[in-house]
Coordinates of C-alpha atoms in Angstrom, one line a residue:
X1 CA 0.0 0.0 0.0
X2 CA 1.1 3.5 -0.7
X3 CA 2.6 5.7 1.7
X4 CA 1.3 9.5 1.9
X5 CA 4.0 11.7 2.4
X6 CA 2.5 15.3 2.3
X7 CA 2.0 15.4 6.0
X8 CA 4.9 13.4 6.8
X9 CA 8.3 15.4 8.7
X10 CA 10.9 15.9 5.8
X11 CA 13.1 13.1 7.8
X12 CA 10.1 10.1 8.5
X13 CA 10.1 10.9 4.6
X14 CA 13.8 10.5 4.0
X15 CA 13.9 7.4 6.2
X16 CA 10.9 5.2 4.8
X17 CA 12.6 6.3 1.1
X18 CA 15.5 4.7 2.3
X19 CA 13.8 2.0 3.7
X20 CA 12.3 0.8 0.3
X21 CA 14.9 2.1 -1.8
X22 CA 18.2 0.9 -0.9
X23 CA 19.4 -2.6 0.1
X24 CA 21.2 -1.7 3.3
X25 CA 20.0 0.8 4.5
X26 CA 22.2 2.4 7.8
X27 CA 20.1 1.2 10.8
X28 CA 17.7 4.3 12.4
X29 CA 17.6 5.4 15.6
X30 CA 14.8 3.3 16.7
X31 CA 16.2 0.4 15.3
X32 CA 18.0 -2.9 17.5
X33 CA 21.3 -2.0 16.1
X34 CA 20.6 1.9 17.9
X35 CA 19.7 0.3 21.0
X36 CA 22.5 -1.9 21.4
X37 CA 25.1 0.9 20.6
X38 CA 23.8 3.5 22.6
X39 CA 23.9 1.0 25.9
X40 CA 27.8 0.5 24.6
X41 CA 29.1 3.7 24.0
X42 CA 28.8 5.4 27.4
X43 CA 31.2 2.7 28.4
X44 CA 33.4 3.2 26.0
X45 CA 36.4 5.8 25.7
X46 CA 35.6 7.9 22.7
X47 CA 38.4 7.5 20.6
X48 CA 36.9 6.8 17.1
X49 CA 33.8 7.9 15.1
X50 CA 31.8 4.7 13.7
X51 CA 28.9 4.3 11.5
X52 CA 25.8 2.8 13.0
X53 CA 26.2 -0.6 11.9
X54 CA 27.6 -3.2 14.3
X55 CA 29.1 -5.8 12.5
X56 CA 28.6 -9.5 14.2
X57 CA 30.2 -11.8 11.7
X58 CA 32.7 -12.6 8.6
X59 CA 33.2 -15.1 6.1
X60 CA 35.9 -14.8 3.1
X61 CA 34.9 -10.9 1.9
X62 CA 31.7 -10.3 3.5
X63 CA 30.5 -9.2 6.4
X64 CA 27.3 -9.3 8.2
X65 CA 25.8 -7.1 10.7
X66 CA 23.7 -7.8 13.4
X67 CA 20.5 -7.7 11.8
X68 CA 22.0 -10.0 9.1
X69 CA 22.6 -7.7 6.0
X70 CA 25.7 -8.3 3.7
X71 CA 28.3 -6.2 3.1
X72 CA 31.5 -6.8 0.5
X73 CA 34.8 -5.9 2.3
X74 CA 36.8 -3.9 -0.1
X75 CA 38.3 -2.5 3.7
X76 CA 40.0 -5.8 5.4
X77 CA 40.2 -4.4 8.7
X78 CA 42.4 -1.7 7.5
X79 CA 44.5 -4.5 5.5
X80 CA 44.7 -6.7 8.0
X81 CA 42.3 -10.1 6.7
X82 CA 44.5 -10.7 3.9
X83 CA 42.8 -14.1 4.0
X84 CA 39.8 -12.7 4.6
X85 CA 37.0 -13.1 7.9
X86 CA 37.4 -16.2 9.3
X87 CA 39.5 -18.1 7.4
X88 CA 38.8 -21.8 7.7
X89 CA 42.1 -23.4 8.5
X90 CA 43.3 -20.1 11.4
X91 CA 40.3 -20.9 12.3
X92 CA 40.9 -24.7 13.1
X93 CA 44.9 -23.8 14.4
X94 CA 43.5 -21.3 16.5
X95 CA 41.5 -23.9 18.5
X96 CA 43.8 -26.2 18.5
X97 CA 46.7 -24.1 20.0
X98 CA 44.1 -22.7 22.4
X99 CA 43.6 -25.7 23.9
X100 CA 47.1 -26.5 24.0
X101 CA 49.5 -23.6 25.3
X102 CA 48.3 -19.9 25.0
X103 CA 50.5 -17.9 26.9
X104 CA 53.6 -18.4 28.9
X105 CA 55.8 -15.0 29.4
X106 CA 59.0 -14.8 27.2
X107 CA 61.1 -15.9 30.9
X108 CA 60.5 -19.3 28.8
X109 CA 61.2 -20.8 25.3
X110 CA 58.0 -22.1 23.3
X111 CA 57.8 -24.1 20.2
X112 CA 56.6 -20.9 17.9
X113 CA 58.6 -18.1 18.6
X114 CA 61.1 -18.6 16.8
X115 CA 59.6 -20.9 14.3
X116 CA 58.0 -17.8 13.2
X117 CA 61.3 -16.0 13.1
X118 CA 63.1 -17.9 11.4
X119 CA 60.2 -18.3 8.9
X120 CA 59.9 -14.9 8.4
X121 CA 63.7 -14.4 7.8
X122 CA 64.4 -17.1 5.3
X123 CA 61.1 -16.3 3.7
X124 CA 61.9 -12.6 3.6
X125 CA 65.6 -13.2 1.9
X126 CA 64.2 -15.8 -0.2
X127 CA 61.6 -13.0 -2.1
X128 CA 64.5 -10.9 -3.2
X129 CA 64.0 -8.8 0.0
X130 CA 66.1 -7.3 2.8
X131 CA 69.5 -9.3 2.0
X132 CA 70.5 -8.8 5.6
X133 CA 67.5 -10.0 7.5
X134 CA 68.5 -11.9 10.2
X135 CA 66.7 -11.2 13.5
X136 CA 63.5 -11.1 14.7
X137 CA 61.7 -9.1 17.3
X138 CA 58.1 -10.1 18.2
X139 CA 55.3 -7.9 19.6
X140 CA 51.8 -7.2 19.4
X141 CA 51.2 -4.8 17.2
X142 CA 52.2 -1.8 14.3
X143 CA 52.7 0.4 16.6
X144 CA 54.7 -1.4 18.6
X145 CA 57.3 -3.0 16.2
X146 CA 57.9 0.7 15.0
X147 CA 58.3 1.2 18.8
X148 CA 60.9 -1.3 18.7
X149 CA 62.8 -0.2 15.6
X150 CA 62.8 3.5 17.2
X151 CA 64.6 2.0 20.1
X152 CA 67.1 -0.2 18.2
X153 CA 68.0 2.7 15.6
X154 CA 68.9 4.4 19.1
X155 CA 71.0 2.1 20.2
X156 CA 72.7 2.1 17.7
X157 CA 73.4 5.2 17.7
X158 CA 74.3 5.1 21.3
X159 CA 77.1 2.4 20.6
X160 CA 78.1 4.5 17.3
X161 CA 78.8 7.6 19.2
X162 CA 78.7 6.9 22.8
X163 CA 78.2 10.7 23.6
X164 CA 74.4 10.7 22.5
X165 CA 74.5 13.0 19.8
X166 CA 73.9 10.4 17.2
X167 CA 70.4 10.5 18.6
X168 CA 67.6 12.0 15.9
X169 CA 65.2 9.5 14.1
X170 CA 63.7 10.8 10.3
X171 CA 60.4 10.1 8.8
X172 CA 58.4 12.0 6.5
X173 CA 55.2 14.1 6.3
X174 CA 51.9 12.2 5.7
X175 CA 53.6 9.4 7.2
X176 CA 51.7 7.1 9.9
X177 CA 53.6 5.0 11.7
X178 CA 51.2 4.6 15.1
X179 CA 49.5 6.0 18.0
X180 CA 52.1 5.7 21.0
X181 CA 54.2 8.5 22.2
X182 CA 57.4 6.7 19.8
X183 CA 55.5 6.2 16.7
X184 CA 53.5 9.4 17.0
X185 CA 56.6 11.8 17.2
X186 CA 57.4 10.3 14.3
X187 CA 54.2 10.9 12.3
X188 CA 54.0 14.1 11.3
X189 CA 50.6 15.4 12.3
X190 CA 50.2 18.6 13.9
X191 CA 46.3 17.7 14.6
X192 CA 47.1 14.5 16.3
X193 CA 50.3 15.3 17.8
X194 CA 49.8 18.6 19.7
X195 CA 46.8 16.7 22.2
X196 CA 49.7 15.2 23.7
X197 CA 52.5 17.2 22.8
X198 CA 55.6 18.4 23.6
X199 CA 56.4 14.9 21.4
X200 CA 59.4 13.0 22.4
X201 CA 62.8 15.3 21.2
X202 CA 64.7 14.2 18.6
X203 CA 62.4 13.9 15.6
X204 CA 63.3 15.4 12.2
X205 CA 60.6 15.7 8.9
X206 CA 61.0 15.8 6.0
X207 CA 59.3 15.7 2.5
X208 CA 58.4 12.7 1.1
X209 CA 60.7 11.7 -2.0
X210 CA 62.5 15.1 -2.0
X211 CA 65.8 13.4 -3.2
X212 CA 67.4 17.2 -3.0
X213 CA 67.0 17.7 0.5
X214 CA 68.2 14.2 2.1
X215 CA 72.0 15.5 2.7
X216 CA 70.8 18.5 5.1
X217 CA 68.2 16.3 6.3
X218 CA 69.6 12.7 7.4
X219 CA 73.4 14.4 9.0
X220 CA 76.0 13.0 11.3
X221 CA 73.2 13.0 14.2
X222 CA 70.6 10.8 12.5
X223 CA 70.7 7.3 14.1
X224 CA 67.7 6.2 12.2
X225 CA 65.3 7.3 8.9
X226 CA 61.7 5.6 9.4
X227 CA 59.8 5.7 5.9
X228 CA 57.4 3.7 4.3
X229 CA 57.8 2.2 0.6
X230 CA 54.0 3.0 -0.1
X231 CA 52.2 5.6 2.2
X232 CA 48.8 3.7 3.4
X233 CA 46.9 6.6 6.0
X234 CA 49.1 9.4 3.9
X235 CA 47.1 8.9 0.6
X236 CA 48.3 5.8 -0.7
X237 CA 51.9 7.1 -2.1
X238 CA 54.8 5.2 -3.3
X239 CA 58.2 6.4 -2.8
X240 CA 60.1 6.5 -5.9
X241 CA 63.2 3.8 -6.0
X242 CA 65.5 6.3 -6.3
X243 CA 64.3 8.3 -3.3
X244 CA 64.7 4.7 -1.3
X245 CA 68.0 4.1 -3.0
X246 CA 69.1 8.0 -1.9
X247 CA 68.2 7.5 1.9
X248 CA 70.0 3.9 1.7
X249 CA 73.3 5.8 0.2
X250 CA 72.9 8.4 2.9
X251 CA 72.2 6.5 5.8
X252 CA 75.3 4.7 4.7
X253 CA 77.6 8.1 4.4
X254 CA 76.4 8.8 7.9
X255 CA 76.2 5.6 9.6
X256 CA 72.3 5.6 10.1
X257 CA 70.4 2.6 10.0
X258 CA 67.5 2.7 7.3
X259 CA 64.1 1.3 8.7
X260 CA 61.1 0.5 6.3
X261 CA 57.7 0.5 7.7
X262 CA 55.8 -2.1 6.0
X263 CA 53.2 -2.5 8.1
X264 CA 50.4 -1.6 5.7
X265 CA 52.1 -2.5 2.0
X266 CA 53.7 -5.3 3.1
X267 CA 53.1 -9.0 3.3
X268 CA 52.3 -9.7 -0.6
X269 CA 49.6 -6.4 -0.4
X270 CA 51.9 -5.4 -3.2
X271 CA 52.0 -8.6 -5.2
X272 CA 55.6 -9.2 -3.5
X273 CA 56.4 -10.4 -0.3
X274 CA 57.3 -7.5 0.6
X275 CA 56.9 -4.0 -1.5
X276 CA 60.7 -3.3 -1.7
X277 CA 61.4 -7.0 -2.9
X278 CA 61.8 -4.7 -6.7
X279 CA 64.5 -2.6 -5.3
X280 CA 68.0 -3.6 -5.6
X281 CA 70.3 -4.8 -2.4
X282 CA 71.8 -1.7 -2.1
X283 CA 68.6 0.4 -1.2
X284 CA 67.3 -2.6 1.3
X285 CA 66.7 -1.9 5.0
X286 CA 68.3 -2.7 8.2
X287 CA 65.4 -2.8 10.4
X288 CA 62.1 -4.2 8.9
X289 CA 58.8 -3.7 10.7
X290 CA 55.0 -5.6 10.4
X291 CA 52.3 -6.0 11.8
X292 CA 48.6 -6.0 10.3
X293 CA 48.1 -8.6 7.5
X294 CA 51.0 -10.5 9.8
X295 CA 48.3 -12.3 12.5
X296 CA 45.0 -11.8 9.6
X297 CA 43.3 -10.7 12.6
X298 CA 45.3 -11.9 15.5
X299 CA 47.4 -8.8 17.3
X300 CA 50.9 -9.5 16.5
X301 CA 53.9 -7.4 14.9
X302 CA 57.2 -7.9 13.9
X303 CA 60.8 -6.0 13.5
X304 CA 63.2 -7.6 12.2
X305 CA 66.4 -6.7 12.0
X306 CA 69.8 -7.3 10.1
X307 CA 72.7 -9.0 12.5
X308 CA 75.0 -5.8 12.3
X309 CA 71.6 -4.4 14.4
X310 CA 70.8 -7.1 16.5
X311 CA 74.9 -7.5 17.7
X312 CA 73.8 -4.4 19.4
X313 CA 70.4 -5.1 21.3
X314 CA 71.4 -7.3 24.5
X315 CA 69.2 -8.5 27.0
X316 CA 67.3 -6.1 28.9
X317 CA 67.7 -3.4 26.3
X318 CA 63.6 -4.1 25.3
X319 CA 61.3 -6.8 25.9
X320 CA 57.7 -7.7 26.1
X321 CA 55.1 -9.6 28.0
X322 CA 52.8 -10.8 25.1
X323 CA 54.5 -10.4 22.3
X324 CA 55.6 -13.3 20.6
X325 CA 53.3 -15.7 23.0
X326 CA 52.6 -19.2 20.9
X327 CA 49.2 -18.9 19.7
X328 CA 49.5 -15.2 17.9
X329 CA 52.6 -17.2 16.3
X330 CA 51.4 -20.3 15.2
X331 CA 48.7 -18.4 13.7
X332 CA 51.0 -15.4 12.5
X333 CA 53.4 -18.7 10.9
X334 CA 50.4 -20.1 9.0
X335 CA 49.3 -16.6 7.4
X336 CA 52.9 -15.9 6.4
X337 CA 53.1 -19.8 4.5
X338 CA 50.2 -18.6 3.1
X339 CA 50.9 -15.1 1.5
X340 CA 54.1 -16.7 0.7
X341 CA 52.7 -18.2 -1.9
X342 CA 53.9 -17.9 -5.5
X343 CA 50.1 -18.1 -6.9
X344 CA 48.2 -16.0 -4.8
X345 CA 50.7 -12.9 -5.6
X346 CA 50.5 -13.6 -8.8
X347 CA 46.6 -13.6 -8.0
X348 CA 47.2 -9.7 -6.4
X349 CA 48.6 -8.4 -9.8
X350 CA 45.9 -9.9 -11.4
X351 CA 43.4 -8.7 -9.3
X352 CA 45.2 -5.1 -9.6
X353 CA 44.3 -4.4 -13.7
X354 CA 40.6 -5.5 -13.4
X355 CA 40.4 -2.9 -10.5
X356 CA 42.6 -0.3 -12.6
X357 CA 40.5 -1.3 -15.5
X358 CA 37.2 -0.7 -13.3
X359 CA 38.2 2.5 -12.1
X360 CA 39.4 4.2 -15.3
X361 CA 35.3 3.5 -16.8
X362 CA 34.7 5.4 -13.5
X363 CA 37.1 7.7 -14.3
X364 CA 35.1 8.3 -17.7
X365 CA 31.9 8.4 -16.5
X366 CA 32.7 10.9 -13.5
X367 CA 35.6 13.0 -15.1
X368 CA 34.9 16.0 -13.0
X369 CA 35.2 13.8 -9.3
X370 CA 38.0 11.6 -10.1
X371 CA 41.4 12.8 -10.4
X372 CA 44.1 9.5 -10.4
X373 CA 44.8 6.5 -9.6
X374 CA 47.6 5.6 -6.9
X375 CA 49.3 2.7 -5.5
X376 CA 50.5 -1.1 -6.4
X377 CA 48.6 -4.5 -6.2
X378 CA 45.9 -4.1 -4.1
X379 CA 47.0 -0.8 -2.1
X380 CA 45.2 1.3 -4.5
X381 CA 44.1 5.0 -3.8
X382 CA 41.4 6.8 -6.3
X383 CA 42.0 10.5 -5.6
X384 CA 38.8 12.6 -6.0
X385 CA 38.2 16.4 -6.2
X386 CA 36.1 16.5 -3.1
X387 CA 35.1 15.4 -0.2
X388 CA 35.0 11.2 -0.3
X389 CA 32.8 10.7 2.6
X390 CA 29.3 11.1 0.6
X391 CA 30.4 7.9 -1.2
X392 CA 31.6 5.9 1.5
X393 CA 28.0 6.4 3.1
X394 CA 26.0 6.1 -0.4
X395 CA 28.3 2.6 -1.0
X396 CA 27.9 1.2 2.3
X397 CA 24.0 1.4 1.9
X398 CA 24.2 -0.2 -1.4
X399 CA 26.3 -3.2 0.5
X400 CA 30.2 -2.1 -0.3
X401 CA 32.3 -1.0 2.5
X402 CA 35.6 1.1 1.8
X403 CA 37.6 4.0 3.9
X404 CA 39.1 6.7 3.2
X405 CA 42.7 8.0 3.3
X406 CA 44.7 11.2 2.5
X407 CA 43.2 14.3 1.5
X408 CA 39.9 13.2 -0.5
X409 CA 41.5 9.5 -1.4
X410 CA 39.3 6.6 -1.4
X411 CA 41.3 3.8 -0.1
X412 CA 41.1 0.1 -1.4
X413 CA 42.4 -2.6 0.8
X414 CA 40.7 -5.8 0.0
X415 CA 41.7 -9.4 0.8
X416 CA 43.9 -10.7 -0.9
X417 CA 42.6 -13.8 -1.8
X418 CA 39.4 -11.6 -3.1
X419 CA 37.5 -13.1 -6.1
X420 CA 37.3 -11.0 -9.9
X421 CA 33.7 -11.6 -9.6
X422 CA 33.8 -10.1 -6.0
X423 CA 35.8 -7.2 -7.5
X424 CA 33.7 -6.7 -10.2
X425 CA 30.5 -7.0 -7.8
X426 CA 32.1 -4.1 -5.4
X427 CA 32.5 -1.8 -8.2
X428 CA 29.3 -1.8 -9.7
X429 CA 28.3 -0.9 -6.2
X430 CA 30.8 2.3 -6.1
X431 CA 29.9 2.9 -9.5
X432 CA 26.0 3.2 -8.4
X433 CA 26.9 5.1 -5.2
X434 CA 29.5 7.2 -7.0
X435 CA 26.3 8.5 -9.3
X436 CA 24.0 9.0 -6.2
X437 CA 26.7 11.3 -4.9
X438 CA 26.8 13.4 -8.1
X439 CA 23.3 13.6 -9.0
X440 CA 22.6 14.3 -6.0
X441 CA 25.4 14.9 -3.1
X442 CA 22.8 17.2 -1.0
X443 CA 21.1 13.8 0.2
X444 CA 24.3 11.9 1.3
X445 CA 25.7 12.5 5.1
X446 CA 29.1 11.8 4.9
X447 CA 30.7 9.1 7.3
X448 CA 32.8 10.2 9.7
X449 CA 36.1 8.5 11.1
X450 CA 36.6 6.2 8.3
X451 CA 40.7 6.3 8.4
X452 CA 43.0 5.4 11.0
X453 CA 44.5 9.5 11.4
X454 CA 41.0 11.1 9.9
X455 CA 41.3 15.2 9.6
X456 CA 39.3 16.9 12.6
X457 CA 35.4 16.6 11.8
X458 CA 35.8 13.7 9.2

């Protein structure tokens, strides 16, 4: 039966339109969903921004929410479930070693510790990557392994030039690199770093593959340069391989170590092990860190190290109570066999040109709101000329979640082991919420919060 509408406030109107008209529809204020997040929240510290859907279960690249509508993942956890929600077989080892050993304290050896080390060093220098991995620090999480490299590049520096001048750590603006007091003073952020400033001394910027300005910047007092290969929160930017090779050659002249975050491109993300498994051995790192894709899920993150670096850590320099406990690593050493694998990274470049070739028809269809396209494998950013939110709100109602990163950058982090078919589904999607916006932008709210360092009031 029709609805009559004349009567009706402007936003009952809007809401039963929604209702009828779109598939997934973001759950009202009266709704179950409502209910059960409003108890929540006053609980919880307010640290993030989330849209009112609670999500109550995963399987390969969908999601479901609690009142059972389907949503294709084109977000990964912030490219974490490289494998996807609940893979079948982490699922299986993750029982198993629950019931077996869980945690112990690192006062004691266990069986996956440094299975998982060594895996991840012989897999590392077997991909054409850091020739000099050797060493492997285990933690808990991104922020942490940077943490961890921080502290070593100090170290170093400390047994380089015992005086403590060789004491400044380098990274670049519209970096990320984490959230604790470490990793934050050495991400860039005015808006996220003055809350808590002064920031820890001993930071330097600088711009992001400015070859020009590397010998004032990295000097006799650099102990450590901190830079990602391709810049995930920042906008999804890849630093050129001569800009890589420069910092190498400098940290080198200087008698720096040279630290690549891979915490976000890493771990086949790239269609490589690792995304600077292109570069030659003279531009590879001395300190490695991971994290994210590592545990598909499971908190865990990695730094590992070149022998020259770990010669200079002894005991008691760092340590950890849950890092590196046996269930995070026997899960964390089946993931890594897994994205190890020849054919599903052959699988990522694959999956790369149908997006590319998806989002250059969207590029002709919507000339005047997309700009580029940015990134490798399936890190890929599409740039717009305005505000992205509107179509992260009009897709996620249509059944496609995605985030944002950057200044106006949609940001596409899939799982890996994501079918064409699923590709193809999720970009009809942003290609029907992409027109909603244009035709009609004045009807979208834009979502707030959907990146892990969002400007203020996004």
């Amino acid at each position: 039966m029709a609805v009559p509408t004349e009567s009706q406030p402007e936003k009952m109107h809007s809401d039963i339109y929604k209702e009828v008209s779109l598939p997934n529809p973001d759950p009202p204020p009266d709704s179950q969903t409502a209910a059960i997040v409003g108890d929540h929240t006053q609980y919880m510290v307010a640290t993030y921004v989330r849209p009112p859907l609670m999500i109550a279960k995963g399987e390969g690249c969908y999601v479901w929410d609690i009142e059972n509508r389907r949503y294709l993942d084109f977000t990964a956890g912030i490219a974490v479930n490289a494998l996807g929600h609940c893979d079948p077989e982490m699922a299986k080892l993750m029982g198993q070693q629950a019931r077996t050993l869980i945690h112990t304290s690192n006062l004691y050896h266990n069986p996956w510790t440094g299975a998982l080390s060594s895996l991840l060093v012989t897999t590392t220098r077997a991909s054409s990557s850091m020739s000099t991995a050797s060493r492997v620090f285990i933690s808990n999480s991104g922020s942490e392994a940077n943490e961890a490299a921080i502290k070593f590049a100090r170290k170093v520096g400390k047994t380089r030039q015992p005086n403590g001048s060789k004491h400044e750590i380098v990274s670049f603006h519209n970096s990320f690199h984490g959230r604790t007091m470490g990793s934050l003073s050495a991400t860039p952020n005015p808006k996220y770093q003055k809350p808590f400033a002064p920031m820890l001394p001993g930071f330097k910027y600088g711009t992001y593959n400015d070859e020009a300005a590397i010998g004032e910047l990295v000097d006799e007092n650099t102990c450590g340069v901190l830079v990602e290969p391709i810049q995930g929160e920042g906008g999804v930017n890849a630093a050129t391989p001569s800009f890589l090779l420069a910092l190498r050659r400098r940290c080198n002249a200087v008698g720096a170590v040279l630290i690549y975050d891979e915490i976000q491109c890493g771990l086949s993300r790239t269609g490589t092990f690792w995304a600077h498994a292109s570069l030659p051995k003279e531009a590879h790192p001395d300190i490695l860190t991971s994290a994210k894709a590592l545990g598909n899920g499971m908190p865990i993150g990695a730094t590992t190290v070149s022998e020259e670096v770990a010669e200079m850590v002894v005991t008691g320099d760092h340590g950890t109570t849950f890092g590196g406990n046996p269930l995070a690593c026997r899960i964390a050493h089946y993931v890594v066999s897994r994205l190890a694998e020849e054919e599903l990274q052959r699988g990522v470049l694959r999956k790369e040109q149908i997006f590319r070739a998806g989002f250059a028809r969207l590029r002709d269809r919507f000339p005047d709101l997309i700009e580029e396209v940015r990134g490798r494998g399936l890190i890929l950013g599409l740039q717009l000329t305005r505000d992205p939110t509107p179509v992260v709100t009009a897709a996620r109602e249509r059944g496609l979640l995605i985030i944002t990163c950057g200044t106006n950058t949609l940001r596409f982090v899939p799982p890996l082991i994501i079918s064409e078919s699923e590709i193809e589904e999720g970009l009809g999607i942003l290609e029907q919420a992409m027109e909603v916006v244009v035709n009609d932008a004045k009807q979208i709210v834009g979502t707030k919060g959907q990146q892990e360092m969002a400007p203020r009031g996004r």
